[in-house]
């Protein structure tokens, strides 16, 4: 078990009973993804990206975003940004001043009520409009305001025939709100706004990942890919219109750029290459949408804690080993009671006796775990976190291979990337393995780094870019130009 000792830097495992050592070895075999598998996944990923751009389509939607210009850093104006993610609703007011690449931001966060996530369309949009109204009234009380352009970050798979339009394909991140799938979310959102007479004009509907790409490119010329590794997972990059067969009917110039929102959480829904464990199968089967978001269910924050929980419950009920014997595991048996932050805390425990992990189990789950059980939990957290980081890099490598990027920056955002211990380093190591970089090649030619605020600042910049290109006469993918304020170019 040398691998275990090296991986967590803790003391001897002499006191770990043989039955638990056997379980640790089994879990290592289940959750470890070796280099040949990473390469196989990446090659299949490249094919699936191309298939998503084809007329026939594939599992990965590869949605055209109608973001068709890159920022110069000289966009100016005042914009609203609305960010509807998995946990919070965020409203921002963003001022882009004369100085290159600068911005000022005022923002408020509103927690998305749990009951809303399984409610209906009317309840959702009334809540969103209420939050916007509160924001305007609080920050602009008694002001006679001009209409503000709004960039709406809607972080769910949507088909966009226009930048100011989006039909929800399916809910993700545990949402299942009735009456929205198959409908234009802009129409529903604008109807809720109209009843309040708010001085807002929706200019661009974007995905957080597209926003991450644009906001990061605003400050970094080497930026080519935007990624989210958080509650969900996704990526965006810029394709040439000539490489998008499903847009051929629009007769756009072949070299015209088009940001693509991959929605790569749906990669390998057919389960051809991803190394599923029995626990992954359970997560899929018991999720609101079995058979969908296969990649996301293996790497996104929403599912890492649940994977961990399922393994522990299985070990407790396993007659082959003694685990949490005599403990009340009723709290642990509740689905989704743990999230990725629980695993983060375990991996960050600096003490050889894992005292912080011990306290965590008592406070969160009412379980008093023994040292060998804690050792297993630590290794399991490492295995799940490492697998997520390594699989994530397959997607990044696939885009780089498709676009022949030999060196670039990748802007990444999301709670898992920003807060999960060693996620960045583990992902970088996997990228090195997939792309066969020489060991002495430093620094990494493809560098995954912390992104700018895509869902706030990115949405504002995209609203500015949209108004600018309308002024310049490029109306491709714009449905409604009425009521748009001008923006200086």
Short mmCIF file of C-alpha atoms in Angstrom, two decimals:
data_model
loop_
_atom_site.label_atom_id
_atom_site.label_comp_id
_atom_site.label_asym_id
_atom_site.label_seq_id
_atom_site.Cartn_x
_atom_site.Cartn_y
_atom_site.Cartn_z
CA UNK A 1 0.00 0.00 0.00
CA UNK A 2 2.89 2.37 -0.70
CA UNK A 3 0.63 4.49 -2.90
CA UNK A 4 -1.62 5.25 0.04
CA UNK A 5 1.24 6.30 2.28
CA UNK A 6 2.74 8.55 -0.39
CA UNK A 7 -0.57 10.14 -1.33
CA UNK A 8 -1.68 11.48 2.00
CA UNK A 9 1.60 11.95 3.78
CA UNK A 10 0.21 10.39 6.93
CA UNK A 11 1.79 7.84 9.22
CA UNK A 12 1.93 4.07 9.13
CA UNK A 13 -1.12 2.01 8.23
CA UNK A 14 -0.07 -0.85 10.47
CA UNK A 15 -3.14 -0.24 12.60
CA UNK A 16 -5.54 -0.49 9.63
CA UNK A 17 -7.29 -3.89 9.70
CA UNK A 18 -6.82 -6.15 6.70
CA UNK A 19 -10.46 -5.91 5.68
CA UNK A 20 -10.25 -2.11 5.37
CA UNK A 21 -6.89 -2.29 3.56
CA UNK A 22 -8.57 -4.59 1.05
CA UNK A 23 -11.41 -2.08 0.59
CA UNK A 24 -8.92 0.77 0.09
CA UNK A 25 -7.19 -1.27 -2.64
CA UNK A 26 -10.55 -2.01 -4.29
CA UNK A 27 -11.49 1.69 -4.26
CA UNK A 28 -8.09 2.65 -5.72
CA UNK A 29 -8.68 0.25 -8.61
CA UNK A 30 -12.23 1.57 -9.15
CA UNK A 31 -11.45 5.30 -9.12
CA UNK A 32 -7.96 5.53 -10.66
CA UNK A 33 -7.83 6.63 -14.32
CA UNK A 34 -4.50 5.73 -15.94
CA UNK A 35 -2.82 7.54 -18.86
CA UNK A 36 -4.02 5.19 -21.67
CA UNK A 37 -7.63 5.63 -20.53
CA UNK A 38 -7.23 9.42 -20.41
CA UNK A 39 -6.00 9.36 -24.03
CA UNK A 40 -8.86 7.09 -25.14
CA UNK A 41 -11.42 9.41 -23.52
CA UNK A 42 -9.79 12.50 -25.09
CA UNK A 43 -9.78 11.01 -28.60
CA UNK A 44 -13.47 10.09 -28.31
CA UNK A 45 -14.12 13.61 -26.94
CA UNK A 46 -12.56 15.21 -30.08
CA UNK A 47 -14.90 13.14 -32.28
CA UNK A 48 -17.93 14.06 -30.17
CA UNK A 49 -17.12 17.81 -30.32
CA UNK A 50 -17.10 17.61 -34.14
CA UNK A 51 -20.30 15.54 -34.15
CA UNK A 52 -22.04 18.22 -32.06
CA UNK A 53 -21.22 20.83 -34.74
CA UNK A 54 -22.60 18.64 -37.53
CA UNK A 55 -26.09 18.88 -39.03
CA UNK A 56 -27.05 15.57 -37.39
CA UNK A 57 -25.71 16.61 -33.99
CA UNK A 58 -24.58 14.39 -31.12
CA UNK A 59 -24.69 14.05 -27.33
CA UNK A 60 -22.68 17.27 -26.81
CA UNK A 61 -24.97 20.10 -28.03
CA UNK A 62 -22.18 22.50 -29.16
CA UNK A 63 -24.53 25.49 -29.09
CA UNK A 64 -23.78 28.57 -31.22
CA UNK A 65 -23.87 31.58 -28.86
CA UNK A 66 -23.98 34.46 -31.43
CA UNK A 67 -21.05 36.05 -29.61
CA UNK A 68 -19.13 36.92 -32.78
CA UNK A 69 -16.51 39.47 -31.75
CA UNK A 70 -13.75 39.54 -29.17
CA UNK A 71 -13.40 42.40 -26.69
CA UNK A 72 -10.83 45.13 -27.26
CA UNK A 73 -10.87 46.38 -23.68
CA UNK A 74 -12.20 49.75 -24.82
CA UNK A 75 -15.94 49.00 -24.57
CA UNK A 76 -17.73 51.59 -22.44
CA UNK A 77 -21.13 52.07 -20.83
CA UNK A 78 -23.30 50.98 -17.88
CA UNK A 79 -24.85 47.51 -17.96
CA UNK A 80 -26.85 45.16 -15.78
CA UNK A 81 -25.90 41.52 -15.49
CA UNK A 82 -28.21 38.82 -14.13
CA UNK A 83 -26.55 35.56 -13.15
CA UNK A 84 -28.79 32.54 -12.60
CA UNK A 85 -26.50 29.73 -11.49
CA UNK A 86 -27.13 26.60 -9.46
CA UNK A 87 -27.25 28.07 -5.95
CA UNK A 88 -27.61 31.85 -6.07
CA UNK A 89 -29.20 34.53 -8.19
CA UNK A 90 -26.82 37.46 -8.60
CA UNK A 91 -27.68 40.93 -9.90
CA UNK A 92 -24.81 43.23 -10.92
CA UNK A 93 -24.45 46.74 -12.24
CA UNK A 94 -21.23 47.06 -14.21
CA UNK A 95 -19.62 50.26 -15.46
CA UNK A 96 -17.03 49.92 -18.24
CA UNK A 97 -15.03 53.17 -18.07
CA UNK A 98 -12.69 54.75 -20.66
CA UNK A 99 -9.61 52.98 -19.26
CA UNK A 100 -8.66 49.79 -21.14
CA UNK A 101 -9.79 46.54 -19.51
CA UNK A 102 -11.13 48.25 -16.38
CA UNK A 103 -14.57 47.88 -14.77
CA UNK A 104 -16.53 48.86 -11.68
CA UNK A 105 -19.13 46.53 -10.19
CA UNK A 106 -21.99 46.74 -7.66
CA UNK A 107 -23.71 43.44 -6.89
CA UNK A 108 -26.28 41.71 -4.71
CA UNK A 109 -26.85 37.97 -4.19
CA UNK A 110 -30.18 36.25 -3.58
CA UNK A 111 -30.38 32.60 -2.53
CA UNK A 112 -32.46 30.42 -4.87
CA UNK A 113 -35.15 28.83 -2.65
CA UNK A 114 -35.01 25.01 -2.79
CA UNK A 115 -38.75 24.71 -3.50
CA UNK A 116 -38.29 26.92 -6.57
CA UNK A 117 -36.02 24.29 -8.14
CA UNK A 118 -38.96 21.92 -8.56
CA UNK A 119 -41.69 24.56 -8.93
CA UNK A 120 -43.21 26.01 -12.10
CA UNK A 121 -42.19 28.62 -14.69
CA UNK A 122 -44.33 31.45 -13.37
CA UNK A 123 -42.89 31.12 -9.83
CA UNK A 124 -39.35 31.14 -11.21
CA UNK A 125 -39.65 34.26 -13.35
CA UNK A 126 -41.67 36.17 -10.74
CA UNK A 127 -38.87 35.49 -8.25
CA UNK A 128 -36.19 36.62 -10.72
CA UNK A 129 -38.11 39.82 -11.59
CA UNK A 130 -38.66 40.52 -7.86
CA UNK A 131 -34.89 40.35 -7.25
CA UNK A 132 -34.19 42.74 -10.14
CA UNK A 133 -36.82 45.15 -8.88
CA UNK A 134 -35.34 45.08 -5.35
CA UNK A 135 -31.87 45.78 -6.79
CA UNK A 136 -33.04 48.75 -8.90
CA UNK A 137 -35.10 50.22 -6.05
CA UNK A 138 -32.23 49.85 -3.56
CA UNK A 139 -29.45 51.28 -5.77
CA UNK A 140 -31.47 53.83 -7.80
CA UNK A 141 -34.19 54.99 -5.44
CA UNK A 142 -36.23 57.91 -6.89
CA UNK A 143 -33.92 58.18 -9.92
CA UNK A 144 -35.25 58.83 -13.40
CA UNK A 145 -33.24 56.11 -15.13
CA UNK A 146 -32.43 55.54 -18.77
CA UNK A 147 -33.01 52.01 -20.02
CA UNK A 148 -30.09 49.77 -19.10
CA UNK A 149 -28.97 46.91 -21.37
CA UNK A 150 -28.91 43.59 -19.53
CA UNK A 151 -26.73 40.54 -20.10
CA UNK A 152 -28.53 37.49 -18.69
CA UNK A 153 -26.27 34.62 -17.70
CA UNK A 154 -28.49 31.54 -17.93
CA UNK A 155 -26.25 28.60 -17.14
CA UNK A 156 -28.32 25.77 -18.59
CA UNK A 157 -28.29 24.15 -22.05
CA UNK A 158 -30.31 26.36 -24.41
CA UNK A 159 -30.69 26.44 -28.19
CA UNK A 160 -30.06 29.98 -29.41
CA UNK A 161 -31.19 30.99 -32.88
CA UNK A 162 -30.47 34.57 -31.73
CA UNK A 163 -28.36 36.12 -28.97
CA UNK A 164 -31.52 37.59 -27.39
CA UNK A 165 -33.41 34.30 -27.42
CA UNK A 166 -32.89 30.83 -25.92
CA UNK A 167 -34.99 27.68 -25.78
CA UNK A 168 -34.12 25.57 -22.73
CA UNK A 169 -33.10 22.09 -23.87
CA UNK A 170 -33.14 20.50 -20.43
CA UNK A 171 -32.61 21.44 -16.80
CA UNK A 172 -29.32 20.45 -15.13
CA UNK A 173 -27.76 20.95 -11.64
CA UNK A 174 -30.75 19.34 -9.90
CA UNK A 175 -33.33 21.78 -11.33
CA UNK A 176 -36.62 20.40 -12.66
CA UNK A 177 -38.95 23.40 -13.08
CA UNK A 178 -42.16 22.69 -14.97
CA UNK A 179 -43.10 24.67 -18.08
CA UNK A 180 -39.66 25.96 -19.10
CA UNK A 181 -38.08 23.15 -21.15
CA UNK A 182 -38.81 23.63 -24.84
CA UNK A 183 -39.74 27.30 -24.30
CA UNK A 184 -37.92 30.58 -24.99
CA UNK A 185 -36.69 31.71 -21.57
CA UNK A 186 -36.27 35.30 -22.83
CA UNK A 187 -39.97 35.55 -23.64
CA UNK A 188 -40.94 34.22 -20.20
CA UNK A 189 -38.42 36.51 -18.47
CA UNK A 190 -39.51 39.62 -20.43
CA UNK A 191 -43.18 38.94 -19.61
CA UNK A 192 -42.32 39.04 -15.87
CA UNK A 193 -40.30 42.26 -16.39
CA UNK A 194 -43.09 43.96 -18.41
CA UNK A 195 -45.58 43.68 -15.56
CA UNK A 196 -43.21 45.78 -13.40
CA UNK A 197 -42.24 48.47 -15.98
CA UNK A 198 -38.54 48.15 -15.10
CA UNK A 199 -36.02 50.24 -17.16
CA UNK A 200 -34.26 47.12 -18.48
CA UNK A 201 -33.68 45.82 -22.03
CA UNK A 202 -32.42 42.24 -22.36
CA UNK A 203 -29.58 42.48 -24.90
CA UNK A 204 -27.82 39.12 -24.64
CA UNK A 205 -28.66 35.73 -23.17
CA UNK A 206 -25.40 33.98 -22.41
CA UNK A 207 -24.03 30.94 -20.64
CA UNK A 208 -21.65 31.44 -17.71
CA UNK A 209 -18.95 29.56 -19.60
CA UNK A 210 -19.17 31.87 -22.62
CA UNK A 211 -19.02 34.80 -20.20
CA UNK A 212 -15.95 33.28 -18.54
CA UNK A 213 -14.22 33.00 -21.93
CA UNK A 214 -15.03 36.61 -22.92
CA UNK A 215 -14.27 38.18 -19.52
CA UNK A 216 -10.92 36.36 -19.39
CA UNK A 217 -10.04 37.31 -22.98
CA UNK A 218 -10.83 40.93 -22.00
CA UNK A 219 -7.74 40.92 -19.75
CA UNK A 220 -5.57 38.18 -21.35
CA UNK A 221 -4.77 37.97 -25.08
CA UNK A 222 -3.62 34.33 -24.80
CA UNK A 223 -7.01 33.13 -23.52
CA UNK A 224 -8.65 30.58 -25.85
CA UNK A 225 -10.98 28.44 -23.71
CA UNK A 226 -13.34 29.19 -20.83
CA UNK A 227 -14.28 26.40 -18.41
CA UNK A 228 -16.54 25.95 -15.41
CA UNK A 229 -15.79 23.33 -12.80
CA UNK A 230 -18.39 23.97 -10.10
CA UNK A 231 -21.91 22.73 -9.31
CA UNK A 232 -21.94 21.71 -12.98
CA UNK A 233 -19.22 21.61 -15.65
CA UNK A 234 -18.85 23.12 -19.11
CA UNK A 235 -16.52 24.77 -21.63
CA UNK A 236 -16.64 27.41 -24.37
CA UNK A 237 -14.21 28.27 -27.16
CA UNK A 238 -14.22 30.15 -30.47
CA UNK A 239 -14.87 28.18 -33.67
CA UNK A 240 -14.84 29.39 -37.30
CA UNK A 241 -18.28 29.45 -38.92
CA UNK A 242 -16.86 27.36 -41.77
CA UNK A 243 -16.32 24.48 -39.29
CA UNK A 244 -19.95 24.54 -38.11
CA UNK A 245 -21.93 22.53 -40.71
CA UNK A 246 -25.21 23.03 -38.82
CA UNK A 247 -24.98 26.80 -39.54
CA UNK A 248 -24.13 26.39 -43.27
CA UNK A 249 -27.67 27.46 -44.26
CA UNK A 250 -26.95 30.96 -42.89
CA UNK A 251 -24.18 31.57 -45.44
CA UNK A 252 -21.92 33.26 -42.87
CA UNK A 253 -18.31 34.01 -43.92
CA UNK A 254 -16.26 30.81 -43.23
CA UNK A 255 -13.61 32.70 -41.25
CA UNK A 256 -16.16 34.58 -39.11
CA UNK A 257 -15.64 33.68 -35.42
CA UNK A 258 -18.44 32.17 -33.33
CA UNK A 259 -18.15 31.35 -29.64
CA UNK A 260 -19.42 27.81 -29.00
CA UNK A 261 -21.00 26.81 -25.70
CA UNK A 262 -20.12 23.12 -25.65
CA UNK A 263 -22.40 21.90 -22.81
CA UNK A 264 -19.92 19.07 -22.44
CA UNK A 265 -21.54 17.70 -19.28
CA UNK A 266 -23.46 15.51 -21.75
CA UNK A 267 -20.27 13.92 -23.12
CA UNK A 268 -20.52 10.12 -23.41
CA UNK A 269 -24.18 9.81 -22.41
CA UNK A 270 -23.91 6.52 -24.34
CA UNK A 271 -21.33 5.28 -21.74
CA UNK A 272 -18.79 4.20 -24.38
CA UNK A 273 -15.53 5.33 -22.74
CA UNK A 274 -16.06 6.83 -19.29
CA UNK A 275 -14.86 4.48 -16.51
CA UNK A 276 -18.11 4.16 -14.52
CA UNK A 277 -18.05 2.59 -11.06
CA UNK A 278 -21.13 0.94 -9.51
CA UNK A 279 -21.54 4.17 -7.50
CA UNK A 280 -21.66 6.28 -10.68
CA UNK A 281 -24.38 3.96 -11.98
CA UNK A 282 -26.46 4.55 -8.82
CA UNK A 283 -26.04 8.35 -9.07
CA UNK A 284 -27.27 8.27 -12.66
CA UNK A 285 -30.17 5.91 -11.95
CA UNK A 286 -31.45 7.96 -8.99
CA UNK A 287 -30.92 11.40 -10.58
CA UNK A 288 -33.86 13.43 -11.97
CA UNK A 289 -32.57 12.68 -15.52
CA UNK A 290 -31.10 9.18 -15.86
CA UNK A 291 -28.95 8.72 -18.96
CA UNK A 292 -28.13 12.44 -19.24
CA UNK A 293 -25.10 14.54 -18.20
CA UNK A 294 -22.83 11.46 -17.89
CA UNK A 295 -19.56 13.47 -17.79
CA UNK A 296 -20.96 16.04 -15.37
CA UNK A 297 -22.04 13.32 -12.92
CA UNK A 298 -18.40 12.17 -12.63
CA UNK A 299 -16.68 15.55 -12.19
CA UNK A 300 -19.11 18.23 -10.95
CA UNK A 301 -19.30 19.45 -7.37
CA UNK A 302 -22.95 18.52 -7.03
CA UNK A 303 -22.07 14.83 -7.32
CA UNK A 304 -18.63 14.43 -5.66
CA UNK A 305 -20.06 14.47 -2.14
CA UNK A 306 -22.82 12.06 -3.14
CA UNK A 307 -20.28 9.62 -4.63
CA UNK A 308 -18.36 9.74 -1.35
CA UNK A 309 -21.54 9.19 0.68
CA UNK A 310 -22.65 6.21 -1.43
CA UNK A 311 -19.30 4.48 -0.91
CA UNK A 312 -19.42 4.97 2.88
CA UNK A 313 -23.00 3.67 3.13
CA UNK A 314 -22.02 0.65 1.02
CA UNK A 315 -19.02 -0.07 3.27
CA UNK A 316 -21.20 0.14 6.40
CA UNK A 317 -23.63 -2.44 5.00
CA UNK A 318 -20.83 -4.61 3.57
CA UNK A 319 -20.54 -7.92 5.45
CA UNK A 320 -16.91 -8.29 4.24
CA UNK A 321 -15.64 -5.47 6.47
CA UNK A 322 -16.42 -3.65 9.71
CA UNK A 323 -17.04 0.06 9.06
CA UNK A 324 -18.79 2.56 11.38
CA UNK A 325 -19.81 -0.47 13.47
CA UNK A 326 -22.40 0.39 16.13
CA UNK A 327 -22.77 3.98 14.78
CA UNK A 328 -26.07 5.63 13.86
CA UNK A 329 -25.63 6.43 10.14
CA UNK A 330 -29.16 7.78 9.57
CA UNK A 331 -27.83 11.26 8.60
CA UNK A 332 -25.33 9.68 6.21
CA UNK A 333 -28.12 7.71 4.56
CA UNK A 334 -29.86 10.88 3.38
CA UNK A 335 -29.07 11.48 -0.31
CA UNK A 336 -27.04 14.59 -1.20
CA UNK A 337 -26.39 15.37 2.46
CA UNK A 338 -22.69 15.93 1.60
CA UNK A 339 -21.25 18.23 -1.05
CA UNK A 340 -17.74 18.70 -2.43
CA UNK A 341 -16.82 21.08 0.43
CA UNK A 342 -17.00 18.09 2.83
CA UNK A 343 -14.34 16.31 0.77
CA UNK A 344 -12.27 19.51 0.58
CA UNK A 345 -12.18 19.74 4.38
CA UNK A 346 -11.05 16.12 4.67
CA UNK A 347 -8.24 16.64 2.16
CA UNK A 348 -7.15 19.82 3.96
CA UNK A 349 -6.88 18.14 7.40
CA UNK A 350 -3.22 18.78 8.36
CA UNK A 351 -3.08 16.48 11.39
CA UNK A 352 -1.60 12.97 11.36
CA UNK A 353 -4.39 11.68 13.59
CA UNK A 354 -6.99 13.30 11.25
CA UNK A 355 -8.58 15.05 14.24
CA UNK A 356 -10.31 17.67 12.06
CA UNK A 357 -11.87 14.92 9.95
CA UNK A 358 -12.97 13.16 13.14
CA UNK A 359 -14.66 16.34 14.38
CA UNK A 360 -16.24 16.92 10.96
CA UNK A 361 -17.91 13.48 11.03
CA UNK A 362 -19.23 14.09 14.55
CA UNK A 363 -20.64 17.57 13.85
CA UNK A 364 -22.04 16.90 10.37
CA UNK A 365 -23.12 13.26 10.63
CA UNK A 366 -23.15 12.29 14.31
CA UNK A 367 -20.58 9.55 13.58
CA UNK A 368 -17.55 8.95 15.80
CA UNK A 369 -15.11 7.33 13.37
CA UNK A 370 -12.02 5.33 14.36
CA UNK A 371 -8.56 6.21 13.00
CA UNK A 372 -8.49 3.41 10.35
CA UNK A 373 -11.95 4.49 9.13
CA UNK A 374 -10.72 8.06 8.88
CA UNK A 375 -7.69 6.86 6.88
CA UNK A 376 -10.04 5.21 4.39
CA UNK A 377 -12.21 8.34 4.18
CA UNK A 378 -9.14 10.48 3.49
CA UNK A 379 -7.98 8.17 0.69
CA UNK A 380 -11.48 8.00 -0.77
CA UNK A 381 -11.75 11.82 -0.87
CA UNK A 382 -8.38 11.96 -2.66
CA UNK A 383 -9.46 9.32 -5.19
CA UNK A 384 -12.78 11.04 -6.03
CA UNK A 385 -11.18 14.50 -6.22
CA UNK A 386 -8.27 13.25 -8.35
CA UNK A 387 -10.52 11.38 -10.77
CA UNK A 388 -12.66 14.51 -11.25
CA UNK A 389 -9.60 16.67 -12.02
CA UNK A 390 -8.10 14.12 -14.42
CA UNK A 391 -11.33 13.56 -16.35
CA UNK A 392 -11.84 17.35 -16.56
CA UNK A 393 -8.51 17.66 -18.38
CA UNK A 394 -9.72 15.27 -21.11
CA UNK A 395 -12.22 17.93 -22.22
CA UNK A 396 -9.61 20.71 -22.24
CA UNK A 397 -7.16 18.50 -24.16
CA UNK A 398 -9.88 17.59 -26.68
CA UNK A 399 -10.60 21.25 -27.57
CA UNK A 400 -6.85 21.94 -27.86
CA UNK A 401 -6.41 18.94 -30.18
CA UNK A 402 -9.42 19.91 -32.29
CA UNK A 403 -8.19 23.51 -32.69
CA UNK A 404 -4.48 22.56 -32.90
CA UNK A 405 -3.65 24.79 -29.92
CA UNK A 406 -0.10 23.93 -28.88
CA UNK A 407 0.01 26.69 -26.29
CA UNK A 408 -2.72 28.88 -24.78
CA UNK A 409 -4.38 29.96 -21.56
CA UNK A 410 -7.57 28.36 -20.31
CA UNK A 411 -9.73 30.42 -17.94
CA UNK A 412 -11.42 28.26 -15.31
CA UNK A 413 -14.02 29.22 -12.74
CA UNK A 414 -16.35 27.45 -10.33
CA UNK A 415 -16.25 26.26 -6.73
CA UNK A 416 -14.44 22.99 -7.47
CA UNK A 417 -11.63 24.65 -9.45
CA UNK A 418 -11.26 27.54 -6.99
CA UNK A 419 -11.70 25.74 -3.66
CA UNK A 420 -11.03 22.01 -4.03
CA UNK A 421 -7.48 21.20 -2.82
CA UNK A 422 -5.00 20.17 -5.53
CA UNK A 423 -7.62 20.23 -8.32
CA UNK A 424 -5.53 22.53 -10.52
CA UNK A 425 -2.28 20.57 -10.00
CA UNK A 426 -3.96 17.21 -10.60
CA UNK A 427 -5.60 18.52 -13.77
CA UNK A 428 -2.30 19.96 -15.03
CA UNK A 429 -0.54 16.63 -14.49
CA UNK A 430 -3.25 14.81 -16.47
CA UNK A 431 -2.95 17.34 -19.32
CA UNK A 432 0.79 16.64 -19.43
CA UNK A 433 0.07 12.87 -19.64
CA UNK A 434 -2.58 13.22 -22.37
CA UNK A 435 -0.57 15.56 -24.59
CA UNK A 436 2.79 13.80 -24.02
CA UNK A 437 4.75 16.88 -23.02
CA UNK A 438 8.43 16.16 -22.25
CA UNK A 439 9.13 16.07 -18.51
CA UNK A 440 11.57 18.97 -18.76
CA UNK A 441 9.09 21.19 -20.65
CA UNK A 442 8.37 24.13 -18.34
CA UNK A 443 6.13 26.06 -17.93
CA UNK A 444 3.10 24.10 -19.13
CA UNK A 445 2.30 25.24 -22.71
CA UNK A 446 -1.43 24.99 -21.96
CA UNK A 447 -2.07 26.71 -18.67
CA UNK A 448 -5.39 26.39 -16.84
CA UNK A 449 -5.69 29.47 -14.62
CA UNK A 450 -8.30 31.31 -12.57
CA UNK A 451 -10.77 33.13 -14.82
CA UNK A 452 -12.29 36.59 -14.59
CA UNK A 453 -15.92 36.97 -13.45
CA UNK A 454 -17.70 35.53 -16.47
CA UNK A 455 -21.28 35.52 -15.29
CA UNK A 456 -21.19 39.17 -14.20
CA UNK A 457 -18.49 41.13 -16.04
CA UNK A 458 -18.55 38.71 -18.99
CA UNK A 459 -22.29 39.19 -19.45
CA UNK A 460 -21.85 42.98 -19.42
CA UNK A 461 -19.01 42.85 -21.99
CA UNK A 462 -21.08 40.59 -24.27
CA UNK A 463 -24.00 43.04 -24.02
CA UNK A 464 -21.57 45.82 -25.02
CA UNK A 465 -20.12 43.77 -27.90
CA UNK A 466 -23.63 42.96 -29.16
CA UNK A 467 -24.72 46.63 -29.22
CA UNK A 468 -21.43 47.54 -30.90
CA UNK A 469 -21.80 45.01 -33.73
CA UNK A 470 -25.43 46.01 -34.28
CA UNK A 471 -24.20 49.60 -34.72
CA UNK A 472 -21.65 48.32 -37.22
CA UNK A 473 -24.39 46.57 -39.21
CA UNK A 474 -23.73 42.92 -38.21
CA UNK A 475 -27.25 41.76 -37.31
CA UNK A 476 -26.55 37.99 -37.61
CA UNK A 477 -28.28 36.21 -34.77
CA UNK A 478 -30.04 39.29 -33.35
CA UNK A 479 -33.83 39.11 -33.10
CA UNK A 480 -34.91 42.42 -31.63
CA UNK A 481 -32.94 45.68 -31.93
CA UNK A 482 -35.71 47.95 -30.66
CA UNK A 483 -35.04 49.93 -27.51
CA UNK A 484 -31.29 49.24 -27.45
CA UNK A 485 -29.17 52.13 -26.17
CA UNK A 486 -26.05 53.00 -28.14
CA UNK A 487 -22.57 52.12 -26.98
CA UNK A 488 -19.31 53.87 -27.92
CA UNK A 489 -16.93 51.76 -29.99
#
